[in-house]
XYZ file of C-alpha atoms in Angstrom:
484
model
C -9.422 9.521 -29.386
C -7.382 10.303 -32.525
C -5.801 13.692 -32.919
C -7.268 14.152 -36.405
C -10.768 13.350 -35.191
C -11.124 15.971 -32.523
C -13.484 18.856 -33.290
C -12.417 22.475 -33.673
C -14.642 23.309 -30.701
C -12.867 20.822 -28.455
C -9.439 22.005 -29.638
C -10.428 25.577 -28.873
C -11.785 24.606 -25.462
C -8.712 22.629 -24.491
C -6.251 25.224 -25.755
C -8.132 27.922 -23.929
C -8.146 25.966 -20.659
C -4.399 25.378 -20.923
C -3.709 29.009 -21.726
C -5.961 30.008 -18.824
C -3.739 27.925 -16.572
C -0.993 30.449 -17.285
C -2.942 33.615 -18.085
C -5.012 33.467 -14.879
C -1.866 34.252 -12.893
C -1.585 38.047 -12.678
C 1.677 39.484 -13.960
C 2.565 40.728 -10.493
C 2.088 37.168 -9.221
C 5.142 35.947 -11.155
C 7.303 39.060 -11.559
C 10.162 38.317 -9.196
C 11.862 41.670 -9.577
C 8.952 43.684 -8.218
C 6.814 41.287 -6.263
C 8.466 38.846 -3.869
C 9.928 41.393 -1.480
C 8.061 41.031 1.841
C 5.587 39.000 3.899
C 2.546 40.639 2.317
C 3.746 39.588 -1.134
C 4.304 36.037 0.090
C 0.820 35.889 1.593
C -0.695 37.288 -1.603
C 0.979 34.583 -3.663
C -0.268 31.943 -1.237
C -3.796 33.347 -1.462
C -3.606 32.838 -5.223
C -2.744 29.181 -4.660
C -5.613 28.756 -2.185
C -8.004 30.294 -4.704
C -7.648 27.213 -6.912
C -9.445 25.117 -4.263
C -12.729 26.949 -4.761
C -15.543 27.415 -5.299
C -15.965 23.654 -4.869
C -12.877 21.458 -4.514
C -10.583 22.245 -7.439
C -13.754 23.347 -9.250
C -17.062 21.708 -10.099
C -15.576 19.353 -12.707
C -13.806 17.499 -9.917
C -17.081 17.008 -8.074
C -18.935 15.931 -11.236
C -16.337 13.357 -12.249
C -15.697 11.995 -8.758
C -19.364 11.667 -7.822
C -20.720 10.294 -11.104
C -18.140 7.510 -11.100
C -19.931 6.230 -7.996
C -22.333 3.296 -7.918
C -25.128 5.004 -5.960
C -26.181 7.693 -8.429
C -26.696 8.305 -12.124
C -26.037 11.358 -14.233
C -28.568 13.008 -16.500
C -28.321 15.390 -19.418
C -24.755 16.012 -20.539
C -23.536 14.029 -17.521
C -25.539 10.879 -18.280
C -22.728 9.222 -20.197
C -20.403 9.445 -17.177
C -22.624 6.840 -15.492
C -22.360 4.465 -18.460
C -19.394 2.598 -17.046
C -19.229 0.132 -19.954
C -18.438 2.975 -22.353
C -15.630 5.496 -22.768
C -16.311 9.081 -21.790
C -17.834 11.132 -24.589
C -16.264 14.307 -25.977
C -18.092 16.681 -23.636
C -16.959 14.793 -20.548
C -13.460 14.354 -21.936
C -13.546 18.140 -21.985
C -14.450 18.108 -18.289
C -11.416 15.943 -17.498
C -9.269 18.398 -19.453
C -10.653 21.318 -17.456
C -9.888 19.461 -14.220
C -6.322 18.724 -15.396
C -5.783 22.430 -16.085
C -7.221 23.432 -12.722
C -5.023 20.995 -10.832
C -1.874 22.075 -12.643
C -2.840 25.697 -12.034
C -2.824 24.812 -8.327
C 0.559 23.109 -8.718
C 1.999 26.094 -10.574
C 0.774 28.615 -8.032
C 2.113 26.486 -5.189
C 5.426 26.232 -7.041
C 5.516 30.015 -7.364
C 5.361 30.255 -3.584
C 7.851 27.452 -2.983
C 10.359 28.805 -5.506
C 10.230 32.439 -4.388
C 9.209 32.837 -0.756
C 12.295 31.149 0.764
C 14.429 33.937 -0.742
C 12.460 36.854 0.711
C 14.461 38.798 3.303
C 11.700 40.969 4.756
C 9.650 38.217 6.412
C 9.655 36.505 9.802
C 10.808 32.906 9.936
C 7.489 31.918 11.505
C 5.537 33.397 8.591
C 7.941 31.944 6.023
C 7.625 28.462 7.513
C 3.830 28.642 7.620
C 3.417 30.004 4.084
C 5.804 27.469 2.586
C 4.065 24.703 4.544
C 0.677 25.717 3.179
C 2.039 25.762 -0.370
C 3.466 22.252 0.089
C 0.030 21.135 1.316
C -1.777 22.569 -1.721
C 0.706 20.974 -4.128
C 0.386 17.610 -2.382
C -3.411 17.835 -2.457
C -3.433 18.663 -6.184
C -1.069 15.812 -7.074
C -3.161 13.388 -5.015
C -6.158 14.260 -7.189
C -4.063 14.040 -10.354
C -2.475 10.645 -9.732
C -5.715 9.017 -8.611
C -7.608 10.327 -11.625
C -5.041 10.169 -14.414
C -2.388 7.701 -13.207
C 1.196 8.612 -14.179
C 1.419 12.389 -14.623
C 4.125 15.009 -15.210
C 5.885 16.119 -12.037
C 6.470 19.852 -11.939
C 8.329 21.409 -9.028
C 9.392 24.622 -10.760
C 7.101 27.530 -11.582
C 6.076 27.712 -15.256
C 5.543 31.156 -16.732
C 5.026 30.387 -20.445
C 4.231 27.541 -22.838
C 7.914 26.874 -23.544
C 8.172 25.322 -20.067
C 5.478 22.686 -20.595
C 7.887 19.863 -21.517
C 7.655 17.182 -18.848
C 7.146 13.424 -19.228
C 4.576 11.356 -17.365
C 6.200 9.920 -14.260
C 5.289 6.547 -12.677
C 2.632 6.608 -9.978
C 5.089 5.576 -7.262
C 7.229 8.656 -8.011
C 4.171 10.898 -7.831
C 3.221 9.395 -4.471
C 6.789 9.923 -3.232
C 6.440 13.629 -4.039
C 3.004 13.812 -2.397
C 4.284 12.238 0.806
C 7.408 14.422 0.883
C 5.278 17.529 0.333
C 2.703 16.540 2.949
C 5.411 15.784 5.520
C 7.046 19.146 4.802
C 3.634 20.776 5.149
C 3.048 19.062 8.472
C 6.289 20.524 9.796
C 5.508 24.080 8.728
C 1.770 24.336 9.305
C 0.181 25.796 12.410
C -1.577 23.750 15.069
C -4.349 26.353 15.334
C -5.518 28.339 12.316
C -7.833 31.295 11.892
C -10.443 29.211 10.051
C -10.819 25.760 8.540
C -10.394 27.154 5.050
C -6.701 27.284 5.992
C -4.544 24.165 6.143
C -3.409 23.097 9.626
C -1.134 20.355 10.953
C -4.229 18.202 11.419
C -5.198 18.694 7.768
C -1.733 17.553 6.706
C -2.006 14.498 8.969
C -5.378 13.652 7.406
C -3.942 13.947 3.915
C -1.037 11.720 4.907
C -3.398 9.131 6.430
C -5.452 9.185 3.224
C -2.389 8.779 1.010
C -0.867 6.004 3.126
C -4.221 4.189 3.130
C -4.373 4.504 -0.667
C -0.882 3.070 -1.251
C -1.256 0.330 1.360
C 1.005 1.572 4.155
C -1.578 0.564 6.737
C 0.401 1.051 9.936
C 1.492 4.574 9.043
C -2.029 5.470 7.922
C -3.418 4.307 11.261
C -0.731 6.198 13.163
C -1.429 9.478 11.355
C -5.186 9.167 11.849
C -4.600 8.387 15.511
C -2.542 11.554 15.939
C -5.564 13.586 14.822
C -7.950 11.627 17.056
C -5.680 11.753 20.092
C -5.087 15.491 19.749
C -8.448 16.119 21.458
C -9.151 19.059 19.143
C -12.171 17.544 17.416
C -15.335 15.679 18.279
C -18.351 14.366 16.420
C -21.382 16.639 16.228
C -24.211 15.107 18.258
C -27.345 14.300 16.273
C -30.881 13.526 17.475
C -32.791 14.181 14.256
C -31.791 14.136 10.578
C -31.439 17.870 10.049
C -29.010 18.100 12.973
C -26.398 17.020 10.433
C -26.681 20.509 8.973
C -24.594 21.636 11.947
C -21.711 20.081 10.009
C -22.497 21.422 6.556
C -24.610 24.567 6.924
C -22.487 26.203 9.617
C -19.297 28.130 8.976
C -17.446 25.489 10.969
C -18.157 22.697 13.455
C -16.416 20.595 16.076
C -15.539 17.979 13.450
C -14.441 20.329 10.676
C -10.715 19.856 10.023
C -10.608 21.601 6.644
C -13.338 22.794 4.275
C -13.960 24.915 1.229
C -16.108 27.712 2.605
C -18.747 29.350 0.437
C -20.201 32.799 0.920
C -22.658 35.254 -0.577
C -19.940 36.370 -2.978
C -18.585 32.904 -3.811
C -21.446 30.454 -3.883
C -21.547 26.730 -4.496
C -22.539 25.188 -7.810
C -23.296 21.741 -6.397
C -26.949 22.492 -5.742
C -27.354 23.280 -9.449
C -26.689 19.626 -10.164
C -28.769 18.228 -7.341
C -31.738 20.332 -8.461
C -32.743 23.907 -9.015
C -36.277 25.257 -8.626
C -38.447 28.276 -8.055
C -39.458 29.142 -4.486
C -40.408 25.586 -3.562
C -38.843 23.794 -0.588
C -35.973 21.493 -1.500
C -35.813 23.217 -4.894
C -38.085 20.799 -6.724
C -39.442 22.224 -9.988
C -39.886 21.048 -13.542
C -37.062 23.378 -14.526
C -34.596 21.611 -12.227
C -31.385 20.139 -13.564
C -31.603 16.898 -11.545
C -28.225 15.958 -13.016
C -27.330 13.681 -10.082
C -30.147 11.221 -9.392
C -30.017 8.566 -6.650
C -29.733 4.973 -7.845
C -32.135 3.253 -5.475
C -30.993 -0.166 -6.703
C -27.745 0.485 -4.879
C -26.877 0.395 -1.174
C -28.863 3.592 -0.576
C -32.129 1.815 -1.417
C -33.899 -0.891 0.566
C -30.679 -2.088 2.184
C -30.230 1.222 4.000
C -31.903 1.048 7.406
C -34.714 3.605 7.699
C -33.651 4.247 11.299
C -30.260 5.512 10.195
C -30.703 9.293 10.424
C -28.296 9.794 7.542
C -30.875 8.353 5.150
C -33.579 11.044 5.572
C -30.821 13.646 5.808
C -29.356 12.620 2.452
C -32.551 11.705 0.573
C -36.119 12.941 0.330
C -39.273 11.711 -1.417
C -41.835 14.509 -0.781
C -42.048 18.203 -1.541
C -44.529 20.987 -0.962
C -46.789 22.071 -3.806
C -47.933 25.642 -4.413
C -50.794 25.154 -1.950
C -48.465 24.154 0.852
C -49.396 20.461 0.749
C -46.714 17.795 1.032
C -46.891 15.549 -2.017
C -44.697 12.757 -3.417
C -42.061 13.671 -5.947
C -43.057 12.718 -9.510
C -42.439 9.226 -10.835
C -39.626 10.517 -13.057
C -37.584 11.536 -9.997
C -39.195 9.803 -6.967
C -36.127 10.304 -4.764
C -33.661 13.193 -4.758
C -30.575 14.174 -2.804
C -31.112 16.509 0.141
C -27.705 16.815 1.808
C -26.911 20.298 0.552
C -30.514 21.532 0.368
C -32.326 23.239 3.230
C -34.633 25.781 1.620
C -35.666 27.284 -1.698
C -32.307 29.008 -2.132
C -30.480 25.694 -1.960
C -27.963 26.396 0.806
C -25.509 28.003 -1.585
C -23.163 29.131 1.186
C -22.498 25.858 3.024
C -19.063 24.415 3.785
C -17.854 21.587 1.539
C -15.630 19.326 3.648
C -12.131 18.427 2.554
C -11.495 16.476 5.759
C -13.625 16.037 8.863
C -13.142 14.184 12.120
C -15.536 11.357 11.220
C -13.081 10.327 8.538
C -10.172 10.204 10.983
C -12.105 7.581 12.969
C -12.857 5.514 9.869
C -9.324 5.912 8.495
C -8.036 4.484 11.758
C -10.542 1.643 11.921
C -9.753 0.390 8.426
C -5.986 0.961 8.482
C -5.480 -0.560 11.944
C -7.469 -3.662 11.011
C -5.452 -4.114 7.824
C -2.156 -3.545 9.658
C -2.963 -5.904 12.536
C -4.745 -8.574 10.498
C -7.928 -8.371 12.578
C -10.089 -5.664 14.151
C -8.865 -4.532 17.554
C -11.190 -3.339 20.308
C -10.084 0.241 19.580
C -10.760 -0.084 15.850
C -14.225 -1.483 16.608
C -14.935 1.315 19.076
C -14.019 4.004 16.570
C -16.218 2.391 13.936
C -19.056 2.235 16.447
C -18.703 5.925 17.244
C -19.792 6.668 13.665
C -22.579 4.080 13.858
C -23.974 5.455 17.136
C -24.044 9.030 15.912
C -25.874 7.921 12.766
C -28.720 6.533 14.904
C -28.925 9.488 17.261
C -26.972 7.999 20.151
C -24.088 9.537 22.059
C -20.981 8.577 20.029
C -18.966 7.918 23.178
C -21.429 5.571 24.928
C -22.181 1.938 23.943
C -25.564 1.625 22.263
C -28.052 -0.997 21.016
C -26.908 -0.443 17.407
C -23.226 -1.150 18.046
C -21.464 -3.608 15.772
C -20.510 -6.702 17.748
C -17.050 -8.101 18.217
C -16.211 -11.247 16.306
C -15.947 -9.977 12.737
C -12.936 -11.263 10.840
C -10.636 -8.940 8.922
C -12.554 -8.904 5.631
C -15.970 -8.580 7.299
C -14.738 -5.660 9.344
C -13.167 -3.869 6.365
C -16.349 -4.331 4.330
C -18.324 -2.873 7.250
C -16.010 0.145 7.451
C -16.343 0.727 3.710
C -20.115 0.554 3.995
C -20.090 3.117 6.807
C -17.854 5.339 4.674
C -20.345 5.011 1.828
C -23.233 6.186 4.028
C -21.254 8.841 5.874
C -19.665 10.570 2.879
C -22.452 10.638 0.292
C -21.835 13.527 -2.143
C -18.406 14.135 -0.571
C -16.154 12.765 -3.349
C -15.247 9.518 -1.581
C -17.138 6.511 -2.961
C -15.391 6.125 -6.348
C -11.921 6.436 -4.836
C -12.769 3.917 -2.098
C -14.002 1.408 -4.665
C -10.961 1.966 -6.848
C -8.286 1.764 -4.132
C -9.807 -1.407 -2.638
C -10.261 -3.162 -5.988
C -14.007 -3.460 -5.390
C -15.235 -1.204 -8.200
C -16.268 -3.928 -10.661
C -18.004 -5.879 -7.919
C -19.933 -2.805 -6.762
C -21.114 -1.914 -10.245
C -22.091 -5.500 -10.988
C -24.283 -5.381 -7.875
C -26.308 -2.541 -9.457
C -26.460 -4.204 -12.872
C -23.612 -2.312 -14.507
C -20.411 -3.398 -16.200
C -17.249 -1.425 -15.525
C -14.627 -1.551 -18.276
C -10.946 -1.211 -17.378
C -10.576 1.915 -19.509
C -12.784 3.861 -17.082
C -10.347 3.376 -14.211
C -8.262 6.284 -15.546
C -9.295 9.534 -17.172
C -7.805 10.580 -20.522
C -4.733 12.786 -20.713
C -5.949 16.034 -22.351
C -5.273 16.239 -26.076
C -3.984 19.738 -25.499
C -1.284 18.358 -23.179
C -0.274 15.821 -25.820
C -0.144 18.501 -28.526
C 1.833 21.037 -26.491
C 4.041 18.929 -24.204
C 6.980 17.617 -26.311
C 7.642 14.899 -23.716
C 4.207 13.274 -24.191
C 2.845 11.653 -27.372
C -0.368 9.883 -28.320
C 1.341 6.625 -27.363
C 1.409 7.887 -23.773
C -2.392 8.270 -23.691
C -4.383 6.212 -21.206
C -5.984 3.036 -22.644
C -9.058 3.561 -24.830
C -8.467 7.213 -25.623
């Protein structure tokens, strides 16, 4: 992408998104002389940092890009080109990556505002100070984890920026970014509460889950397993029991559940956009209508097709093939879209107020199973048991009791890891996991080849926004990711 070739519209969009990163912060959010004076001010600043997580997870662009880089679905409309993995992203989707960059650095900046100012407040209890600072460290770590996985080396900012003159910051190597993420997450773990008022708030368990995820990503298997085990052994969480497919809605449609560690909670005043991309209709169950977006369409040539056991209750929970017509009759979906996603759809309003998981207990079990097997060189009985807990629940059995669908002992290391990754693929459909699992394990090209697609190396990283290159004196076009 050459600087001289970019359109005026894209320049305007990117400049606006960067300026929004700074302008969205109210003046009283950054005015030290009249704001950071007491606990209420500190909490208000923290609330501003939390606000960057919603209404989806660092906004809908993050969901669009993460999901449509997966092998089990295809984009349509303006998102179709994201699924063309043998091509670079087009200008519209480059714009989406730029919007995500701005959102993530907005989160970093708001967290920095808390971290730079709250420690100096006199009128605040030490308990509140520790908690608020811990939550800010967690948000910054979470944002940088998204940044480094998506963009590779990125600028590290640990001081609050209040104007464009403070944008200068070079891209730092990935290992340095991960060092910051781990330091932040460990600091968060120390300051966060064991019990929180709701799972929209970060807790010690959420920090442990983030650490397990990061350690798994960088290959520190033993530490990843240990952190996941701390969450499991705490006894605070348990899998939701399921006897029929829609029982899974106890996880997603409820305000919280026994396996909810941290979620983005939607409400009547802050509703989800995800259902707009699954489909959008007019008073017809599951929102099927000719006016629907259907921007995310299942790829039935992938693992969610014939290879997915029909007895696995996650399949009819995640996918559907029939809808009701105006006369109340159940009829097949049209040939153009014979299968659609159902996970976040329950009725003709589209379940706009569900909880979008950031971390849930099922993932702690699978984190442990994979990490322990990698660390020990073979699956232990405990790793197998924790994998089987997910398997049993998927088929309607008690997760804690051996069942006829259990995986048998005897798998070698690679067979077991592949089995864990497959369970993760089924368990976390439309939860921003598949692409990152394929990428961190080096299996992305293999997975796309299995569905008849070619993945070019340039798609492994998203482009650094042109606006960042134009306005950050420490970054030039030569620093751009390959292909852009």
